[in-house]
Each structure stands twice: as structure tokens, then as C-alpha cells.
PDB file of C-alpha atoms in Angstrom:
ATOM      1  CA  MET A   1       0.000   0.000   0.000  1.00 94.00           C
ATOM      2  CA  THR A   2       2.947   2.331   0.671  1.00 95.00           C
ATOM      3  CA  ARG A   3       4.234   1.823  -2.868  1.00 96.00           C
ATOM      4  CA  ALA A   4       0.748   2.325  -4.301  1.00 97.00           C
ATOM      5  CA  ALA A   5       0.253   5.586  -2.414  1.00 97.00           C
ATOM      6  CA  ALA A   6       3.649   6.829  -3.600  1.00 97.00           C
ATOM      7  CA  ALA A   7       2.582   6.047  -7.182  1.00 97.00           C
ATOM      8  CA  GLY A   8      -0.539   8.195  -6.844  1.00 97.00           C
ATOM      9  CA  PHE A   9      -3.160   5.633  -5.799  1.00 98.00           C
ATOM     10  CA  VAL A  10      -5.385   6.969  -3.000  1.00 98.00           C
ATOM     11  CA  PRO A  11      -5.606   4.315  -0.239  1.00 98.00           C
ATOM     12  CA  HIS A  12      -8.972   2.962   0.925  1.00 98.00           C
ATOM     13  CA  ILE A  13     -10.200   0.249   3.262  1.00 98.00           C
ATOM     14  CA  THR A  14     -13.247  -1.127   1.492  1.00 98.00           C
ATOM     15  CA  PRO A  15     -16.387  -2.844   2.863  1.00 97.00           C
ATOM     16  CA  ASP A  16     -16.697  -6.618   2.771  1.00 97.00           C
ATOM     17  CA  ALA A  17     -20.257  -6.573   1.385  1.00 97.00           C
ATOM     18  CA  ALA A  18     -21.948  -5.083  -1.675  1.00 96.00           C
ATOM     19  CA  ARG A  19     -25.396  -5.280  -3.232  1.00 95.00           C
ATOM     20  CA  SER A  20     -25.986  -8.073  -5.716  1.00 94.00           C
ATOM     21  CA  SER A  21     -26.801  -5.517  -8.422  1.00 95.00           C
ATOM     22  CA  VAL A  22     -23.394  -3.858  -7.961  1.00 96.00           C
ATOM     23  CA  VAL A  23     -21.557  -7.188  -7.972  1.00 95.00           C
ATOM     24  CA  ASP A  24     -23.363  -8.109 -11.182  1.00 95.00           C
ATOM     25  CA  ALA A  25     -22.612  -4.734 -12.787  1.00 96.00           C
ATOM     26  CA  CYS A  26     -18.907  -5.286 -12.136  1.00 96.00           C
ATOM     27  CA  GLY A  27     -18.996  -8.592 -14.022  1.00 94.00           C
ATOM     28  CA  PHE A  28     -19.137 -11.036 -11.114  1.00 90.00           C
ATOM     29  CA  ARG A  29     -22.161 -13.302 -11.436  1.00 77.00           C
ATOM     30  CA  PRO A  30     -23.928 -13.319  -8.020  1.00 59.00           C
ATOM     31  CA  ARG A  31     -26.686 -15.784  -8.952  1.00 55.00           C
ATOM     32  CA  SER A  32     -26.750 -19.560  -8.915  1.00 53.00           C
ATOM     33  CA  ASN A  33     -26.678 -21.605 -12.103  1.00 51.00           C
ATOM     34  CA  VAL A  34     -30.408 -22.284 -11.795  1.00 49.00           C
ATOM     35  CA  GLU A  35     -31.289 -18.615 -11.208  1.00 53.00           C
ATOM     36  CA  ASP A  36     -29.139 -17.608 -14.164  1.00 51.00           C
ATOM     37  CA  GLY A  37     -31.012 -19.803 -16.594  1.00 53.00           C
ATOM     38  CA  GLY A  38     -28.592 -22.721 -16.516  1.00 48.00           C
ATOM     39  CA  SER A  39     -25.560 -21.017 -18.017  1.00 51.00           C
ATOM     40  CA  GLY A  40     -23.344 -23.875 -16.871  1.00 49.00           C
ATOM     41  CA  GLU A  41     -20.919 -21.530 -15.100  1.00 58.00           C
ATOM     42  CA  ALA A  42     -20.660 -21.835 -11.324  1.00 64.00           C
ATOM     43  CA  SER A  43     -20.817 -18.586  -9.359  1.00 78.00           C
ATOM     44  CA  GLN A  44     -17.844 -17.712  -7.162  1.00 85.00           C
ATOM     45  CA  ILE A  45     -19.859 -15.265  -5.037  1.00 92.00           C
ATOM     46  CA  TYR A  46     -21.205 -15.787  -1.512  1.00 93.00           C
ATOM     47  CA  ARG A  47     -24.686 -14.359  -0.918  1.00 91.00           C
ATOM     48  CA  MET A  48     -25.567 -13.073   2.557  1.00 90.00           C
ATOM     49  CA  THR A  49     -28.921 -13.996   4.110  1.00 82.00           C
ATOM     50  CA  PRO A  50     -29.917 -12.445   7.466  1.00 78.00           C
ATOM     51  CA  VAL A  51     -31.048 -15.023  10.010  1.00 70.00           C
ATOM     52  CA  ALA A  52     -34.407 -13.242  10.273  1.00 65.00           C
ATOM     53  CA  ASP A  53     -34.988 -13.805   6.542  1.00 66.00           C
ATOM     54  CA  GLU A  54     -34.047 -17.477   6.376  1.00 64.00           C
ATOM     55  CA  ARG A  55     -37.679 -18.601   6.354  1.00 64.00           C
ATOM     56  CA  GLY A  56     -39.167 -15.580   4.630  1.00 60.00           C
ATOM     57  CA  GLU A  57     -38.935 -13.966   1.233  1.00 62.00           C
ATOM     58  CA  HIS A  58     -35.472 -13.110   0.022  1.00 64.00           C
ATOM     59  CA  SER A  59     -34.526  -9.580  -0.983  1.00 73.00           C
ATOM     60  CA  ALA A  60     -34.507  -8.851  -4.711  1.00 79.00           C
ATOM     61  CA  ASP A  61     -31.096  -7.204  -4.275  1.00 88.00           C
ATOM     62  CA  PRO A  62     -29.359  -9.060  -1.428  1.00 90.00           C
ATOM     63  CA  LEU A  63     -25.944  -8.304  -0.035  1.00 93.00           C
ATOM     64  CA  CYS A  64     -23.006 -10.390  -1.239  1.00 95.00           C
ATOM     65  CA  LEU A  65     -19.499 -10.837   0.130  1.00 96.00           C
ATOM     66  CA  VAL A  66     -17.080  -9.112  -2.217  1.00 96.00           C
ATOM     67  CA  ALA A  67     -14.608 -11.195  -4.213  1.00 95.00           C
ATOM     68  CA  THR A  68     -12.257  -8.222  -4.630  1.00 97.00           C
ATOM     69  CA  ALA A  69     -11.961  -4.578  -3.567  1.00 98.00           C
ATOM     70  CA  GLU A  70     -12.472  -3.699  -7.236  1.00 98.00           C
ATOM     71  CA  ILE A  71     -16.235  -4.004  -6.697  1.00 97.00           C
ATOM     72  CA  PRO A  72     -16.699  -1.311  -4.006  1.00 98.00           C
ATOM     73  CA  LEU A  73     -13.925   0.881  -5.443  1.00 98.00           C
ATOM     74  CA  VAL A  74     -15.629   1.140  -8.831  1.00 98.00           C
ATOM     75  CA  ALA A  75     -19.090   1.420  -7.249  1.00 97.00           C
ATOM     76  CA  MET A  76     -18.020   4.512  -5.269  1.00 97.00           C
ATOM     77  CA  LYS A  77     -18.458   6.507  -8.486  1.00 97.00           C
ATOM     78  CA  GLN A  78     -21.768   5.041  -9.664  1.00 97.00           C
ATOM     79  CA  GLN A  79     -24.284   7.460 -11.196  1.00 97.00           C
ATOM     80  CA  GLN A  80     -21.691  10.262 -11.311  1.00 97.00           C
ATOM     81  CA  ILE A  81     -20.495  12.524 -14.100  1.00 96.00           C
ATOM     82  CA  LEU A  82     -16.787  13.178 -13.640  1.00 96.00           C
ATOM     83  CA  ASP A  83     -14.764  16.169 -14.750  1.00 94.00           C
ATOM     84  CA  GLY A  84     -12.266  15.206 -17.436  1.00 92.00           C
ATOM     85  CA  SER A  85      -9.528  17.120 -15.634  1.00 93.00           C
ATOM     86  CA  SER A  86      -9.824  14.711 -12.679  1.00 93.00           C
ATOM     87  CA  LEU A  87      -8.964  11.682 -14.811  1.00 96.00           C
ATOM     88  CA  PRO A  88      -7.309   9.333 -14.409  1.00 96.00           C
ATOM     89  CA  GLU A  89      -8.612   8.678 -10.891  1.00 97.00           C
ATOM     90  CA  SER A  90      -6.461   6.031  -9.251  1.00 98.00           C
ATOM     91  CA  VAL A  91      -7.354   4.300  -5.973  1.00 98.00           C
ATOM     92  CA  ALA A  92      -6.038   1.360  -3.980  1.00 98.00           C
ATOM     93  CA  GLY A  93      -8.200  -0.820  -1.763  1.00 98.00           C
ATOM     94  CA  LEU A  94      -7.232  -3.129   1.090  1.00 98.00           C
ATOM     95  CA  SER A  95      -9.932  -5.725   1.663  1.00 97.00           C
ATOM     96  CA  HIS A  96     -10.889  -9.209   2.606  1.00 97.00           C
ATOM     97  CA  CYS A  97     -11.853 -11.230  -0.456  1.00 97.00           C
ATOM     98  CA  PHE A  98     -14.292 -14.124  -0.473  1.00 96.00           C
ATOM     99  CA  ARG A  99     -14.367 -16.780  -3.207  1.00 92.00           C
ATOM    100  CA  ALA A 100     -16.601 -19.845  -3.292  1.00 87.00           C
ATOM    101  CA  GLU A 101     -14.049 -21.570  -5.555  1.00 74.00           C
ATOM    102  CA  ALA A 102     -16.918 -23.526  -7.097  1.00 52.00           C
ATOM    103  CA  GLY A 103     -15.695 -25.879  -9.786  1.00 48.00           C
ATOM    104  CA  ALA A 104     -12.241 -26.069  -8.165  1.00 55.00           C
ATOM    105  CA  ARG A 105     -13.026 -28.996  -5.860  1.00 54.00           C
ATOM    106  CA  GLY A 106      -9.992 -31.197  -5.426  1.00 55.00           C
ATOM    107  CA  ARG A 107      -7.582 -28.574  -6.782  1.00 58.00           C
ATOM    108  CA  ASP A 108      -4.973 -27.047  -4.441  1.00 69.00           C
ATOM    109  CA  THR A 109      -6.940 -28.076  -1.364  1.00 66.00           C
ATOM    110  CA  ARG A 110      -3.800 -28.190   0.795  1.00 77.00           C
ATOM    111  CA  GLY A 111      -1.906 -25.124   1.931  1.00 86.00           C
ATOM    112  CA  ILE A 112      -2.808 -21.486   1.324  1.00 91.00           C
ATOM    113  CA  TYR A 113      -2.662 -21.249  -2.475  1.00 92.00           C
ATOM    114  CA  ARG A 114      -6.448 -21.453  -2.947  1.00 90.00           C
ATOM    115  CA  LEU A 115      -8.610 -20.080  -0.120  1.00 92.00           C
ATOM    116  CA  HIS A 116     -12.217 -19.075   0.482  1.00 93.00           C
ATOM    117  CA  GLN A 117     -11.071 -15.911   2.304  1.00 95.00           C
ATOM    118  CA  PHE A 118      -7.882 -13.916   1.898  1.00 96.00           C
ATOM    119  CA  THR A 119      -6.543 -10.361   2.051  1.00 97.00           C
ATOM    120  CA  LYS A 120      -5.601  -8.394  -1.032  1.00 98.00           C
ATOM    121  CA  VAL A 121      -4.535  -4.918  -2.156  1.00 98.00           C
ATOM    122  CA  GLU A 122      -6.298  -4.012  -5.405  1.00 98.00           C
ATOM    123  CA  LEU A 123      -5.606  -1.074  -7.717  1.00 98.00           C
ATOM    124  CA  VAL A 124      -8.418   0.572  -9.705  1.00 98.00           C
ATOM    125  CA  THR A 125      -8.198   3.361 -12.261  1.00 98.00           C
ATOM    126  CA  LEU A 126     -10.987   5.353 -13.930  1.00 98.00           C
ATOM    127  CA  SER A 127      -9.696   6.616 -17.243  1.00 97.00           C
ATOM    128  CA  HIS A 128     -10.806   8.607 -20.264  1.00 96.00           C
ATOM    129  CA  PRO A 129     -11.483   6.084 -23.071  1.00 96.00           C
ATOM    130  CA  SER A 130      -8.669   7.463 -25.195  1.00 95.00           C
ATOM    131  CA  HIS A 131      -6.108   6.832 -22.452  1.00 97.00           C
ATOM    132  CA  SER A 132      -7.127   3.440 -21.074  1.00 97.00           C
ATOM    133  CA  ASN A 133      -4.535   1.411 -23.016  1.00 97.00           C
ATOM    134  CA  ALA A 134      -1.779   3.583 -21.570  1.00 98.00           C
ATOM    135  CA  GLU A 135      -3.290   3.203 -18.101  1.00 98.00           C
ATOM    136  CA  LEU A 136      -3.241  -0.582 -18.418  1.00 98.00           C
ATOM    137  CA  GLN A 137       0.454  -0.417 -19.227  1.00 98.00           C
ATOM    138  CA  ARG A 138       0.999   1.853 -16.210  1.00 98.00           C
ATOM    139  CA  LEU A 139      -0.681  -0.699 -13.952  1.00 98.00           C
ATOM    140  CA  LEU A 140       1.394  -3.513 -15.418  1.00 98.00           C
ATOM    141  CA  ASP A 141       4.614  -1.517 -15.001  1.00 98.00           C
ATOM    142  CA  PHE A 142       3.757  -0.900 -11.330  1.00 98.00           C
ATOM    143  CA  GLN A 143       3.150  -4.608 -10.732  1.00 98.00           C
ATOM    144  CA  THR A 144       6.337  -5.765 -12.444  1.00 98.00           C
ATOM    145  CA  SER A 145       8.466  -3.227 -10.563  1.00 98.00           C
ATOM    146  CA  LEU A 146       6.980  -4.472  -7.285  1.00 98.00           C
ATOM    147  CA  TYR A 147       7.688  -8.151  -7.977  1.00 98.00           C
ATOM    148  CA  ALA A 148      11.129  -7.417  -9.430  1.00 98.00           C
ATOM    149  CA  ASP A 149      12.100  -5.565  -6.243  1.00 97.00           C
ATOM    150  CA  LEU A 150      10.945  -8.586  -4.226  1.00 98.00           C
ATOM    151  CA  GLY A 151      13.369 -10.726  -6.223  1.00 97.00           C
ATOM    152  CA  LEU A 152      10.739 -13.088  -7.606  1.00 98.00           C
ATOM    153  CA  THR A 153      11.077 -15.041 -10.830  1.00 98.00           C
ATOM    154  CA  PHE A 154       7.913 -14.230 -12.748  1.00 98.00           C
ATOM    155  CA  ARG A 155       6.422 -14.135 -16.207  1.00 98.00           C
ATOM    156  CA  ILE A 156       3.676 -12.075 -17.868  1.00 98.00           C
ATOM    157  CA  LEU A 157       0.952 -13.762 -19.904  1.00 98.00           C
ATOM    158  CA  GLN A 158      -1.386 -11.927 -22.258  1.00 97.00           C
ATOM    159  CA  MET A 159      -4.646 -13.826 -21.904  1.00 96.00           C
ATOM    160  CA  SER A 160      -6.652 -15.047 -24.872  1.00 95.00           C
ATOM    161  CA  SER A 161     -10.292 -14.048 -25.275  1.00 92.00           C
ATOM    162  CA  HIS A 162     -11.321 -17.524 -24.080  1.00 89.00           C
ATOM    163  CA  GLU A 163      -9.689 -16.777 -20.694  1.00 90.00           C
ATOM    164  CA  LEU A 164     -11.309 -13.370 -20.145  1.00 91.00           C
ATOM    165  CA  GLY A 165     -14.073 -12.782 -17.623  1.00 86.00           C
ATOM    166  CA  ALA A 166     -17.325 -11.029 -18.472  1.00 89.00           C
ATOM    167  CA  SER A 167     -15.998  -7.513 -17.922  1.00 93.00           C
ATOM    168  CA  ALA A 168     -12.446  -7.677 -19.301  1.00 95.00           C
ATOM    169  CA  TYR A 169     -11.522  -6.432 -22.773  1.00 96.00           C
ATOM    170  CA  GLN A 170      -7.814  -7.109 -22.275  1.00 97.00           C
ATOM    171  CA  LYS A 171      -6.054  -8.922 -19.451  1.00 97.00           C
ATOM    172  CA  TYR A 172      -2.556  -9.861 -18.329  1.00 98.00           C
ATOM    173  CA  ASP A 173      -1.783 -12.527 -15.742  1.00 98.00           C
ATOM    174  CA  ILE A 174       1.466 -12.528 -13.787  1.00 98.00           C
ATOM    175  CA  GLU A 175       2.767 -15.889 -12.624  1.00 98.00           C
ATOM    176  CA  ALA A 176       5.643 -16.511 -10.216  1.00 98.00           C
ATOM    177  CA  TRP A 177       7.765 -19.639 -10.157  1.00 97.00           C
ATOM    178  CA  MET A 178       6.954 -21.610  -6.994  1.00 96.00           C
ATOM    179  CA  PRO A 179       9.692 -24.208  -6.367  1.00 95.00           C
ATOM    180  CA  GLY A 180       7.685 -26.130  -3.759  1.00 91.00           C
ATOM    181  CA  ARG A 181       4.831 -26.596  -6.221  1.00 91.00           C
ATOM    182  CA  LYS A 182       7.304 -27.171  -9.070  1.00 93.00           C
ATOM    183  CA  GLN A 183       5.209 -24.985 -11.340  1.00 94.00           C
ATOM    184  CA  TRP A 184       4.189 -21.428 -12.115  1.00 96.00           C
ATOM    185  CA  GLY A 185       1.409 -19.969  -9.979  1.00 96.00           C
ATOM    186  CA  GLU A 186      -0.704 -16.888 -10.619  1.00 96.00           C
ATOM    187  CA  ILE A 187       0.029 -14.057  -8.193  1.00 98.00           C
ATOM    188  CA  SER A 188      -1.607 -11.145  -9.973  1.00 97.00           C
ATOM    189  CA  SER A 189      -3.539  -9.879 -12.978  1.00 97.00           C
ATOM    190  CA  ALA A 190      -4.333  -6.577 -14.676  1.00 98.00           C
ATOM    191  CA  SER A 191      -7.412  -5.886 -16.796  1.00 98.00           C
ATOM    192  CA  ASN A 192      -8.916  -3.163 -18.945  1.00 98.00           C
ATOM    193  CA  CYS A 193     -12.709  -3.434 -18.673  1.00 98.00           C
ATOM    194  CA  THR A 194     -13.281  -0.491 -21.049  1.00 98.00           C
ATOM    195  CA  ASP A 195     -16.870   0.743 -20.451  1.00 97.00           C
ATOM    196  CA  TYR A 196     -18.450  -2.572 -19.317  1.00 98.00           C
ATOM    197  CA  GLN A 197     -18.699  -1.583 -15.652  1.00 98.00           C
ATOM    198  CA  ALA A 198     -19.176   2.142 -16.286  1.00 98.00           C
ATOM    199  CA  ARG A 199     -22.242   1.579 -18.498  1.00 98.00           C
ATOM    200  CA  ARG A 200     -23.897  -0.607 -15.889  1.00 97.00           C
ATOM    201  CA  LEU A 201     -23.067   1.742 -13.017  1.00 98.00           C
ATOM    202  CA  GLY A 202     -23.654   5.012 -14.863  1.00 98.00           C
ATOM    203  CA  ILE A 203     -20.135   6.471 -14.558  1.00 98.00           C
ATOM    204  CA  ARG A 204     -19.475   9.104 -17.218  1.00 97.00           C
ATOM    205  CA  VAL A 205     -17.067  11.919 -17.977  1.00 96.00           C
ATOM    206  CA  ARG A 206     -18.001  15.322 -19.339  1.00 91.00           C
ATOM    207  CA  GLY A 207     -17.267  15.670 -23.024  1.00 79.00           C
ATOM    208  CA  GLU A 208     -17.841  18.187 -25.771  1.00 74.00           C
ATOM    209  CA  GLY A 209     -21.482  17.893 -26.786  1.00 77.00           C
ATOM    210  CA  GLN A 210     -22.172  14.723 -24.821  1.00 87.00           C
ATOM    211  CA  HIS A 211     -20.957  12.772 -21.818  1.00 93.00           C
ATOM    212  CA  VAL A 212     -19.116   9.507 -22.469  1.00 95.00           C
ATOM    213  CA  PHE A 213     -18.659   6.477 -20.265  1.00 97.00           C
ATOM    214  CA  VAL A 214     -15.289   6.194 -18.557  1.00 97.00           C
ATOM    215  CA  HIS A 215     -13.094   3.122 -18.847  1.00 98.00           C
ATOM    216  CA  THR A 216     -12.350   1.155 -15.680  1.00 98.00           C
ATOM    217  CA  LEU A 217      -9.163  -0.805 -15.095  1.00 98.00           C
ATOM    218  CA  ASN A 218      -8.035  -3.006 -12.238  1.00 98.00           C
ATOM    219  CA  ALA A 219      -4.854  -4.741 -11.124  1.00 98.00           C
ATOM    220  CA  THR A 220      -3.832  -6.785  -8.122  1.00 98.00           C
ATOM    221  CA  ALA A 221      -0.897  -5.319  -6.235  1.00 98.00           C
ATOM    222  CA  VAL A 222      -0.660  -7.956  -3.496  1.00 97.00           C
ATOM    223  CA  ALA A 223      -2.735 -11.093  -2.988  1.00 97.00           C
ATOM    224  CA  VAL A 224      -1.240 -11.933   0.402  1.00 97.00           C
ATOM    225  CA  PRO A 225      -1.436 -15.765   0.464  1.00 96.00           C
ATOM    226  CA  ARG A 226      -0.193 -16.233  -3.108  1.00 96.00           C
ATOM    227  CA  LEU A 227       2.683 -13.804  -2.594  1.00 97.00           C
ATOM    228  CA  ALA A 228       3.570 -15.485   0.708  1.00 97.00           C
ATOM    229  CA  VAL A 229       3.792 -18.847  -1.058  1.00 96.00           C
ATOM    230  CA  ALA A 230       6.054 -17.407  -3.764  1.00 97.00           C
ATOM    231  CA  LEU A 231       8.347 -15.689  -1.244  1.00 97.00           C
ATOM    232  CA  LEU A 232       8.629 -18.586   1.190  1.00 96.00           C
ATOM    233  CA  GLU A 233       9.300 -21.135  -1.530  1.00 96.00           C
ATOM    234  CA  SER A 234      11.715 -18.909  -3.468  1.00 97.00           C
ATOM    235  CA  PHE A 235      13.906 -17.842  -0.566  1.00 97.00           C
ATOM    236  CA  GLN A 236      14.027 -20.908   1.677  1.00 96.00           C
ATOM    237  CA  ARG A 237      17.531 -22.281   2.161  1.00 95.00           C
ATOM    238  CA  PRO A 238      18.575 -25.931   2.656  1.00 94.00           C
ATOM    239  CA  ASP A 239      18.806 -25.391   6.436  1.00 94.00           C
ATOM    240  CA  GLY A 240      15.158 -24.286   6.535  1.00 94.00           C
ATOM    241  CA  HIS A 241      15.807 -20.572   7.028  1.00 96.00           C
ATOM    242  CA  VAL A 242      13.932 -18.161   4.760  1.00 97.00           C
ATOM    243  CA  VAL A 243      15.829 -15.071   3.630  1.00 97.00           C
ATOM    244  CA  ILE A 244      13.674 -11.942   3.839  1.00 97.00           C
ATOM    245  CA  PRO A 245      13.952  -9.714   0.738  1.00 97.00           C
ATOM    246  CA  SER A 246      15.736  -6.475   1.624  1.00 95.00           C
ATOM    247  CA  VAL A 247      12.747  -4.316   0.635  1.00 95.00           C
ATOM    248  CA  LEU A 248      10.596  -6.033   3.298  1.00 96.00           C
ATOM    249  CA  ARG A 249      13.005  -5.879   6.229  1.00 96.00           C
ATOM    250  CA  SER A 250      11.836  -2.478   7.470  1.00 94.00           C
ATOM    251  CA  TRP A 251       8.404  -4.110   8.072  1.00 93.00           C
ATOM    252  CA  MET A 252      10.009  -7.145   9.722  1.00 93.00           C
ATOM    253  CA  MET A 253      11.747  -5.310  12.591  1.00 93.00           C
ATOM    254  CA  GLY A 254      15.036  -5.482  10.704  1.00 90.00           C
ATOM    255  CA  MET A 255      15.136  -9.287  10.598  1.00 95.00           C
ATOM    256  CA  GLU A 256      17.140 -10.704   7.707  1.00 96.00           C
ATOM    257  CA  SER A 257      15.712 -14.217   7.827  1.00 96.00           C
ATOM    258  CA  LEU A 258      13.047 -16.429   9.374  1.00 95.00           C
ATOM    259  CA  ALA A 259      14.228 -19.430  11.367  1.00 94.00           C
ATOM    260  CA  PRO A 260      12.397 -22.765  11.316  1.00 91.00           C
ATOM    261  CA  GLN A 261      10.720 -23.895  14.515  1.00 85.00           C
ATOM    262  CA  LYS A 262      12.736 -26.439  16.452  1.00 76.00           C
TER     263      LYS A 262
END
């Protein structure tokens, strides 16, 4: 978060819940397969039901646990017309993230690589449509500088259209080599959603003659469990000690390594 703030992203601590309509507008399907007409795709979203409503009628727009801070960060600007001089607007959100991981049964069930709840720092940018490609590159440059300074071995993948979610127009995944898993593992991604979310949430920018929908972009700065796996597995020595990257030592009381429990 310190690096994000220094790069111009305004820090936020975001709520853990959002309305189903907002979750849906951001491209995360909050309904079950049956409710969605049998699309065949399992929802990754948890819906919240108050105890008092368990035997009654459910709300038409229930609360859901957020899968990423991207959802409340983008929704902060819903039904607003922004001044072009304020763009790009860049924010960073620290949040809990909740994923049902439906369809992933039996995959990565041990350890902390795949969890139902984790903590993440997410970056979101609202951009003028003509500048969104440059903003995506800015997000990607921030991510790669962060992981390079941590000393990780990583690669950048440009995802095919088959791998894109509902909202993404263009997406990059960043994978780090995880020696303990003996394979690459995703630690981050960056996406340009163009006007998908802005149209559904009514976020526009003043233009000459007419207002146009902004473009929204998002990128993961730190997904804590995934990054912890990459760091622990990359810097563990044969004697069990884990060398702490120099850029993290100021947050680790000056320690240079972690010792195994005896």
C-alpha cells in the first residue's frame, strides 16, 4: 500500500459486502446456475442472508461478500459525471476477499494457495477512453516493478479471449515460479474493462457535446497468500531458514531471515 500511495493511488479500506446488483454490474455473477437460466458456469460469489430472513422472502437485491476490492472501489463513483480534468482517478483498496471456488473442488486443497477468504490490495483506475490502453500499461509496469524488487522469478501472460471474464476487454496474468509446487502460480492480474462496468453503473465523464462512459481498469498489487507462497518457496535455504527480501526488512523489525521452529 505504501508503494501504491507513492505512485498516486489513494488508499482505501473497502467494505466486505456489496449489493448483488453492484456485484453483477462489475462482471461477477452473483446468482446460482439455476437462477441464471442454466448457463453452466458456477458462481464464485457468496450471498448473505440475514437469520431473520431465512424462512421468509429473500430480498430482490441481497448483499453479497465481495470477491475483490475492485467491486466497491468502482461502485463509489456510480451514477456520477466526472470532470475530465480529474482523470485518471487512481485508488487502492485493502480488503478481505471471499471466493466460493466452485468448480475447483480437489484442486490445491492443501496449503494457502487457494482459499475461500484472503486479504488483497487491489488497484483501480478510472480513465478517459482514449487513455485506457496507456493506463493498463501503467498498472502492469507498477506490478512488475513491485515483484522485481521482491526478487521473484515471474512471467507475464497476455490472456486469450477464451480466458477473459465477463468484464475484461484485455487482461494480463502474472505468474511466479513456486519451487515447492514445481510450477508457475498466478500471483496477480491486470485488466482493462473499457466501459463494461461504467455503463452498468452510470459512470461518465463530461465531453464536448455529450458525456461519455469512462473506462475502468483493475490490477492486483498484493494477494497476500499467493505472494507469501512465492516468497517462502523462493527464498528458503537448505537449512530451513527463509531469507527476507531487503525491501521487506523495514516491516520485519530489521530481521534478515526467518528461522524454522525447532
